[in-house]
Amino acid sequence: QVQLVESGGGLVQAGGSLRLSCAASGSIFAINAMGWYRQAPGKQRELVARITSGGSTHYEDSVKGRFTISRDNAKNTVYLQMNSLKPGDTAVYYCHADLLIHGSNYYSPYWGQGTQVTVSS
């Protein structure tokens, strides 16, 4: 059973920090890009940050300079360090990864279950 398990969400005051983690487990042969998305109430899910297998990163404009995405390939884990948090960052954050599963010939997208991040003013 392949799964992405997130941790690290919670409640924080504006200006505070949180670190999200997402570990991929199961019969995984390789991992391509990994990333974090978020969905606020009444809004569409949006990309927050993405990192390729080679370490290239991409950020949504509103989080540039505040959030940092990184990954540990040996642990099949991706992280999102969130600093200077704002109430507008409040959302459910979802981990995403393109996984090549043993026995498969192509990468498939997988999602975590989501973790709530709430930033109070």
XYZ file of C-alpha atoms in Angstrom:
121
model
C 0.000 0.000 0.000
C 1.592 3.235 -1.158
C 0.792 6.278 0.927
C 1.894 9.790 1.739
C 1.664 10.658 5.426
C 1.776 14.291 6.475
C 2.533 15.799 9.858
C 3.290 19.156 11.406
C 0.131 21.198 10.963
C -1.518 23.116 13.769
C -2.512 26.481 15.148
C -0.031 29.342 15.222
C -0.175 33.087 15.674
C 0.577 35.440 12.822
C 4.314 35.825 12.386
C 4.989 32.352 13.694
C 6.450 29.291 12.016
C 5.478 25.719 11.266
C 7.255 22.867 9.547
C 5.287 20.314 7.564
C 6.642 16.876 6.726
C 5.407 14.272 4.268
C 6.825 10.768 4.057
C 6.140 8.436 1.159
C 6.062 4.728 1.933
C 5.235 1.468 0.219
C 6.468 -0.283 -2.880
C 8.124 2.781 -4.412
C 10.777 2.429 -7.088
C 11.416 6.122 -7.685
C 10.019 9.577 -6.888
C 9.916 12.437 -9.350
C 8.587 15.827 -8.292
C 7.147 16.391 -4.819
C 5.134 19.348 -3.668
C 2.692 21.021 -1.350
C -0.759 22.329 -2.251
C -3.307 24.074 -0.083
C -7.034 24.588 -0.107
C -8.796 27.254 1.892
C -12.562 27.132 2.522
C -14.493 28.100 -0.593
C -11.367 28.229 -2.744
C -9.714 25.935 -5.245
C -6.684 23.883 -4.355
C -3.522 25.749 -5.329
C 0.136 24.884 -5.661
C 2.251 26.317 -2.838
C 5.693 24.905 -3.627
C 7.236 22.172 -5.723
C 10.637 20.495 -5.837
C 12.012 18.238 -8.540
C 14.095 15.133 -7.987
C 17.135 17.239 -8.832
C 16.292 19.893 -6.258
C 14.898 22.654 -8.453
C 12.164 24.574 -6.663
C 9.127 26.633 -7.589
C 6.995 28.786 -5.270
C 3.639 30.468 -5.492
C 4.216 34.222 -5.466
C 2.570 34.912 -2.110
C 4.894 32.541 -0.225
C 8.202 33.468 -1.852
C 10.736 34.501 0.770
C 8.637 33.020 3.593
C 8.321 29.312 2.755
C 11.094 26.854 1.909
C 10.562 23.436 0.383
C 13.193 20.714 0.712
C 13.418 16.951 0.405
C 15.414 14.060 1.779
C 15.588 11.480 -0.984
C 17.022 8.831 1.329
C 13.909 9.114 3.500
C 11.396 9.702 0.663
C 10.336 12.788 2.579
C 9.480 16.336 1.590
C 9.354 19.273 3.991
C 7.792 22.710 3.969
C 9.259 25.268 6.359
C 6.758 28.084 6.771
C 7.923 31.322 8.386
C 6.249 34.685 8.889
C 2.861 33.043 8.645
C -0.176 35.161 7.864
C -3.901 34.553 8.440
C -4.210 34.223 4.664
C -2.060 31.077 4.842
C -4.824 29.283 6.722
C -5.816 26.196 4.748
C -5.596 22.446 4.553
C -2.167 21.604 3.172
C -1.780 18.535 0.957
C 1.381 16.717 0.020
C 1.739 15.547 -3.574
C 4.272 13.268 -5.228
C 4.775 11.633 -8.608
C 5.665 8.042 -7.787
C 6.960 5.167 -9.871
C 5.639 2.052 -8.221
C 7.374 -1.330 -8.551
C 5.897 -3.126 -11.538
C 4.640 0.054 -13.173
C 6.031 1.680 -16.318
C 5.013 5.252 -15.560
C 4.831 7.794 -12.755
C 1.452 8.353 -11.092
C 0.288 11.215 -8.836
C -0.362 10.503 -5.175
C -1.824 12.732 -2.473
C -1.592 12.859 1.279
C -4.652 13.091 3.483
C -4.116 16.784 4.279
C -3.090 18.632 7.410
C -4.775 21.734 8.787
C -2.768 24.924 9.212
C -4.531 27.744 11.041
C -2.925 31.150 11.512
C -4.615 33.459 13.997
C -4.335 37.234 13.843
